[in-house]
PDB file of C-alpha atoms in Angstrom:
ATOM      1  CA  LEU P   1      -0.062   0.105  -0.065  1.00 53.00           C
ATOM      2  CA  GLY P   2       2.521   2.471   1.059  1.00 64.00           C
ATOM      3  CA  LYS P   3       4.127   2.245  -2.659  1.00 71.00           C
ATOM      4  CA  TRP P   4       2.123   5.220  -3.989  1.00 71.00           C
ATOM      5  CA  LYS P   5       4.896   7.612  -1.703  1.00 72.00           C
ATOM      6  CA  LYS P   6       7.525   6.566  -4.380  1.00 74.00           C
ATOM      7  CA  ILE P   7       5.711   7.746  -7.096  1.00 78.00           C
ATOM      8  CA  LYS P   8       6.900  11.330  -8.774  1.00 79.00           C
ATOM      9  CA  VAL P   9       4.505  13.359  -9.947  1.00 77.00           C
ATOM     10  CA  GLU P  10       4.765  17.263 -11.819  1.00 78.00           C
ATOM     11  CA  VAL P  11       2.495  19.851 -10.640  1.00 74.00           C
ATOM     12  CA  ASP P  12       2.778  23.255 -13.075  1.00 72.00           C
ATOM     13  CA  LYS P  13       2.974  25.688 -10.094  1.00 72.00           C
ATOM     14  CA  SER P  14       3.234  28.467 -12.225  1.00 71.00           C
ATOM     15  CA  TYR P  15      -0.402  28.585 -12.914  1.00 68.00           C
ATOM     16  CA  GLU P  16      -1.329  32.350 -11.006  1.00 72.00           C
ATOM     17  CA  MET P  17      -5.324  32.375  -9.599  1.00 72.00           C
ATOM     18  CA  THR P  18      -6.783  35.501 -10.639  1.00 77.00           C
ATOM     19  CA  ASP P  19      -9.942  37.109  -9.971  1.00 75.00           C
ATOM     20  CA  GLU P  20     -11.142  36.301 -13.514  1.00 79.00           C
ATOM     21  CA  ASN P  21     -10.360  32.906 -13.127  1.00 74.00           C
ATOM     22  CA  ILE P  22     -11.916  32.415  -9.855  1.00 70.00           C
ATOM     23  CA  LYS P  23     -15.288  34.066 -11.280  1.00 72.00           C
ATOM     24  CA  GLU P  24     -14.872  31.483 -14.373  1.00 75.00           C
ATOM     25  CA  ALA P  25     -14.764  28.512 -12.158  1.00 71.00           C
ATOM     26  CA  GLY P  26     -17.361  29.845  -9.893  1.00 68.00           C
ATOM     27  CA  ASN P  27     -19.775  29.908 -12.958  1.00 69.00           C
ATOM     28  CA  ASN P  28     -19.322  26.310 -13.756  1.00 70.00           C
ATOM     29  CA  ILE P  29     -20.301  25.588 -10.079  1.00 67.00           C
ATOM     30  CA  ILE P  30     -23.392  27.429 -10.703  1.00 62.00           C
ATOM     31  CA  SER P  31     -23.567  26.186 -13.800  1.00 64.00           C
ATOM     32  CA  SER P  32     -23.481  21.885 -12.410  1.00 66.00           C
ATOM     33  CA  THR P  33     -25.401  22.355  -9.276  1.00 67.00           C
ATOM     34  CA  THR P  34     -29.064  22.134  -9.301  1.00 76.00           C
ATOM     35  CA  TYR P  35     -30.659  24.524  -6.067  1.00 79.00           C
ATOM     36  CA  TYR P  36     -34.604  23.550  -5.692  1.00 87.00           C
ATOM     37  CA  GLU P  37     -36.672  26.189  -4.104  1.00 89.00           C
ATOM     38  CA  GLU P  38     -39.907  25.165  -1.974  1.00 94.00           C
ATOM     39  CA  VAL P  39     -43.136  26.023  -4.095  1.00 95.00           C
ATOM     40  CA  ASP P  40     -47.187  25.535  -3.459  1.00 96.00           C
ATOM     41  CA  ASP P  41     -47.490  24.150  -7.117  1.00 96.00           C
ATOM     42  CA  ALA P  42     -48.866  20.975  -7.703  1.00 98.00           C
ATOM     43  CA  ALA P  43     -45.746  18.733  -8.418  1.00 97.00           C
ATOM     44  CA  ALA P  44     -44.155  18.395 -12.058  1.00 97.00           C
ATOM     45  CA  GLU P  45     -41.573  16.364 -13.625  1.00 96.00           C
ATOM     46  CA  LYS P  46     -37.908  17.611 -12.437  1.00 92.00           C
ATOM     47  CA  ASP P  47     -39.394  18.509  -9.441  1.00 94.00           C
ATOM     48  CA  LYS P  48     -37.790  17.014  -6.145  1.00 96.00           C
ATOM     49  CA  VAL P  49     -40.718  15.918  -3.439  1.00 98.00           C
ATOM     50  CA  ASN P  50     -40.236  15.130  -0.038  1.00 98.00           C
ATOM     51  CA  ILE P  51     -42.378  12.356   0.950  1.00 98.00           C
ATOM     52  CA  ASP P  52     -43.400   9.819   3.331  1.00 98.00           C
ATOM     53  CA  PHE P  53     -44.401   6.632   1.950  1.00 98.00           C
ATOM     54  CA  GLU P  54     -45.357   2.943   2.594  1.00 98.00           C
ATOM     55  CA  GLY P  55     -45.792  -0.185   0.502  1.00 97.00           C
ATOM     56  CA  LYS P  56     -47.830  -2.876   1.485  1.00 97.00           C
ATOM     57  CA  MET P  57     -48.640  -6.285  -0.624  1.00 96.00           C
ATOM     58  CA  ASN P  58     -51.849  -8.226   0.592  1.00 95.00           C
ATOM     59  CA  GLY P  59     -52.210  -5.842   2.635  1.00 94.00           C
ATOM     60  CA  GLU P  60     -48.919  -6.483   4.418  1.00 95.00           C
ATOM     61  CA  THR P  61     -45.846  -3.706   4.492  1.00 96.00           C
ATOM     62  CA  PHE P  62     -42.576  -5.753   2.931  1.00 94.00           C
ATOM     63  CA  ASP P  63     -39.207  -4.925   3.438  1.00 92.00           C
ATOM     64  CA  ASN P  64     -37.435  -1.776   2.167  1.00 91.00           C
ATOM     65  CA  GLY P  65     -41.028  -0.609   0.727  1.00 94.00           C
ATOM     66  CA  SER P  66     -41.265   2.184   3.545  1.00 97.00           C
ATOM     67  CA  SER P  67     -39.557   5.685   4.214  1.00 97.00           C
ATOM     68  CA  SER P  68     -40.129   8.990   5.575  1.00 97.00           C
ATOM     69  CA  ASN P  69     -38.410  12.089   4.647  1.00 97.00           C
ATOM     70  CA  TYR P  70     -37.686  10.732   1.720  1.00 97.00           C
ATOM     71  CA  ASP P  71     -36.204  13.122  -1.332  1.00 96.00           C
ATOM     72  CA  LEU P  72     -37.173  12.299  -4.648  1.00 96.00           C
ATOM     73  CA  VAL P  73     -37.191  13.987  -7.864  1.00 94.00           C
ATOM     74  CA  LEU P  74     -39.507  13.017 -10.195  1.00 96.00           C
ATOM     75  CA  GLY P  75     -38.408  11.290 -13.566  1.00 95.00           C
ATOM     76  CA  SER P  76     -35.479  10.791 -11.913  1.00 93.00           C
ATOM     77  CA  GLY P  77     -36.458   6.909 -12.635  1.00 94.00           C
ATOM     78  CA  SER P  78     -35.806   5.279  -8.942  1.00 94.00           C
ATOM     79  CA  PHE P  79     -38.779   4.451  -8.405  1.00 96.00           C
ATOM     80  CA  ILE P  80     -41.123   1.312 -10.217  1.00 96.00           C
ATOM     81  CA  ASP P  81     -43.048   2.647 -13.291  1.00 96.00           C
ATOM     82  CA  GLY P  82     -46.146   4.839 -12.224  1.00 97.00           C
ATOM     83  CA  PHE P  83     -44.825   6.199  -8.807  1.00 98.00           C
ATOM     84  CA  GLU P  84     -42.814   9.444  -9.859  1.00 97.00           C
ATOM     85  CA  SER P  85     -45.561   9.940 -12.516  1.00 97.00           C
ATOM     86  CA  GLY P  86     -48.393   9.414  -9.905  1.00 98.00           C
ATOM     87  CA  LEU P  87     -47.197  11.969  -7.664  1.00 98.00           C
ATOM     88  CA  VAL P  88     -47.215  14.707 -11.035  1.00 98.00           C
ATOM     89  CA  GLY P  89     -49.900  16.864 -10.335  1.00 98.00           C
ATOM     90  CA  HIS P  90     -50.669  16.849  -6.693  1.00 98.00           C
ATOM     91  CA  LYS P  91     -49.513  19.344  -3.410  1.00 98.00           C
ATOM     92  CA  ALA P  92     -47.409  19.647  -0.737  1.00 98.00           C
ATOM     93  CA  GLY P  93     -49.933  18.070   1.897  1.00 98.00           C
ATOM     94  CA  GLU P  94     -52.180  15.341  -0.251  1.00 98.00           C
ATOM     95  CA  THR P  95     -52.037  11.760   0.266  1.00 98.00           C
ATOM     96  CA  VAL P  96     -51.759   9.379  -2.245  1.00 98.00           C
ATOM     97  CA  THR P  97     -52.325   5.880  -3.066  1.00 98.00           C
ATOM     98  CA  LEU P  98     -51.085   4.271  -6.088  1.00 98.00           C
ATOM     99  CA  ASP P  99     -51.636   0.831  -6.902  1.00 98.00           C
ATOM    100  CA  LEU P 100     -48.671  -0.438  -8.833  1.00 98.00           C
ATOM    101  CA  THR P 101     -47.471  -3.730  -9.865  1.00 97.00           C
ATOM    102  CA  PHE P 102     -43.293  -4.742  -9.404  1.00 97.00           C
ATOM    103  CA  PRO P 103     -41.878  -5.263 -12.915  1.00 96.00           C
ATOM    104  CA  SER P 104     -41.877  -9.520 -13.575  1.00 95.00           C
ATOM    105  CA  ASP P 105     -38.065  -8.643 -13.582  1.00 95.00           C
ATOM    106  CA  TYR P 106     -37.841  -7.188 -10.255  1.00 94.00           C
ATOM    107  CA  GLU P 107     -34.337  -7.723  -8.667  1.00 92.00           C
ATOM    108  CA  LYS P 108     -35.996  -8.815  -5.488  1.00 93.00           C
ATOM    109  CA  THR P 109     -38.441 -12.018  -6.740  1.00 93.00           C
ATOM    110  CA  ASP P 110     -40.703 -12.691  -3.974  1.00 93.00           C
ATOM    111  CA  LEU P 111     -41.997  -9.150  -4.995  1.00 95.00           C
ATOM    112  CA  ALA P 112     -41.524  -8.726  -9.209  1.00 95.00           C
ATOM    113  CA  GLY P 113     -44.357  -9.180 -10.639  1.00 97.00           C
ATOM    114  CA  LYS P 114     -46.592  -8.426  -7.837  1.00 96.00           C
ATOM    115  CA  PRO P 115     -49.832  -5.879  -7.372  1.00 97.00           C
ATOM    116  CA  VAL P 116     -48.450  -3.604  -4.369  1.00 97.00           C
ATOM    117  CA  THR P 117     -50.124  -0.442  -2.800  1.00 98.00           C
ATOM    118  CA  PHE P 118     -48.061   2.507  -1.683  1.00 98.00           C
ATOM    119  CA  THR P 119     -49.789   5.021   0.277  1.00 98.00           C
ATOM    120  CA  VAL P 120     -47.469   8.336  -0.461  1.00 98.00           C
ATOM    121  CA  LYS P 121     -47.456  11.683   1.654  1.00 98.00           C
ATOM    122  CA  ILE P 122     -46.171  14.799   0.257  1.00 98.00           C
ATOM    123  CA  ASN P 123     -44.548  16.787   2.542  1.00 98.00           C
ATOM    124  CA  LYS P 124     -43.095  19.715  -0.043  1.00 98.00           C
ATOM    125  CA  VAL P 125     -42.511  20.434  -3.633  1.00 98.00           C
ATOM    126  CA  SER P 126     -38.972  21.967  -4.473  1.00 95.00           C
ATOM    127  CA  ARG P 127     -38.788  22.755  -7.984  1.00 93.00           C
ATOM    128  CA  PRO P 128     -35.231  23.087 -10.111  1.00 86.00           C
ATOM    129  CA  ALA P 129     -33.930  27.199  -9.761  1.00 79.00           C
ATOM    130  CA  GLU P 130     -31.421  29.103 -11.321  1.00 71.00           C
ATOM    131  CA  MET P 131     -28.583  29.110  -9.821  1.00 65.00           C
ATOM    132  CA  THR P 132     -26.964  32.823  -9.271  1.00 68.00           C
ATOM    133  CA  TRP P 133     -24.442  34.133  -6.978  1.00 65.00           C
ATOM    134  CA  GLU P 134     -26.929  35.580  -4.862  1.00 69.00           C
ATOM    135  CA  ILE P 135     -28.243  32.174  -3.988  1.00 63.00           C
ATOM    136  CA  ILE P 136     -24.750  30.641  -2.930  1.00 60.00           C
ATOM    137  CA  SER P 137     -24.399  33.054  -0.899  1.00 61.00           C
ATOM    138  CA  GLN P 138     -27.112  32.764   0.819  1.00 60.00           C
ATOM    139  CA  ALA P 139     -26.608  29.155   1.285  1.00 56.00           C
ATOM    140  CA  SER P 140     -23.366  30.024   2.456  1.00 53.00           C
ATOM    141  CA  MET P 141     -24.020  32.668   5.208  1.00 48.00           C
ATOM    142  CA  ASP P 142     -21.413  31.563   7.647  1.00 47.00           C
ATOM    143  CA  LEU P 143     -18.626  32.582   5.464  1.00 44.00           C
ATOM    144  CA  PRO P 144     -18.067  35.785   3.380  1.00 47.00           C
ATOM    145  CA  GLN P 145     -19.217  34.995  -0.197  1.00 48.00           C
ATOM    146  CA  SER P 146     -15.480  35.461  -1.878  1.00 48.00           C
ATOM    147  CA  LYS P 147     -13.791  33.059   1.108  1.00 52.00           C
ATOM    148  CA  ILE P 148     -16.626  30.598   0.006  1.00 50.00           C
ATOM    149  CA  LEU P 149     -16.099  31.102  -3.933  1.00 53.00           C
ATOM    150  CA  LYS P 150     -12.275  31.326  -3.984  1.00 52.00           C
ATOM    151  CA  THR P 151     -12.202  28.017  -1.828  1.00 54.00           C
ATOM    152  CA  GLU P 152     -14.395  26.538  -4.267  1.00 52.00           C
ATOM    153  CA  SER P 153     -13.468  27.707  -7.005  1.00 50.00           C
ATOM    154  CA  MET P 154      -9.613  27.181  -6.360  1.00 48.00           C
ATOM    155  CA  THR P 155     -10.458  23.538  -5.796  1.00 51.00           C
ATOM    156  CA  VAL P 156     -12.162  23.184  -8.991  1.00 49.00           C
ATOM    157  CA  CYS P 157      -9.174  25.223 -10.846  1.00 46.00           C
ATOM    158  CA  ARG P 158      -6.702  23.097  -9.195  1.00 44.00           C
ATOM    159  CA  ALA P 159      -8.605  19.771 -10.161  1.00 46.00           C
ATOM    160  CA  SER P 160      -9.039  21.225 -13.889  1.00 45.00           C
ATOM    161  CA  TRP P 161      -5.298  22.444 -14.211  1.00 42.00           C
ATOM    162  CA  MET P 162      -3.000  19.822 -12.528  1.00 39.00           C
TER     163      MET P 162
END
């Protein structure tokens, strides 16, 4: 395991961090980050919902079929067909009953091809928002904006140019 200590790596230390480089790297962070804002609207595709759900088969709960405060991006394909689309059009505070069927090739053979009922309470609906410098500074109020951005940007810059 210790053999890596003998590996020599050359690093170009001539690269100078300028405000322009930092701003560019900060903009890269902004464009690659999804920030969600809570909304009162009905959930739509690509929204993030926070849910409590309980799945039952033949009236009995099943292993890993229930969770609380679960964040789910609608349209991500994280759940079986019909689960995510069944939440579209519903608002926070609503409880939705989904009668679904596990796929016949589902990895857990005891659930494969079986009908199931999920009771889902939507706690919160959040929509993707445009990431801005203001949002970054609001989300990181513990540190001055320039320090946060320089710290994150320098990491990105160093990773890009090393």
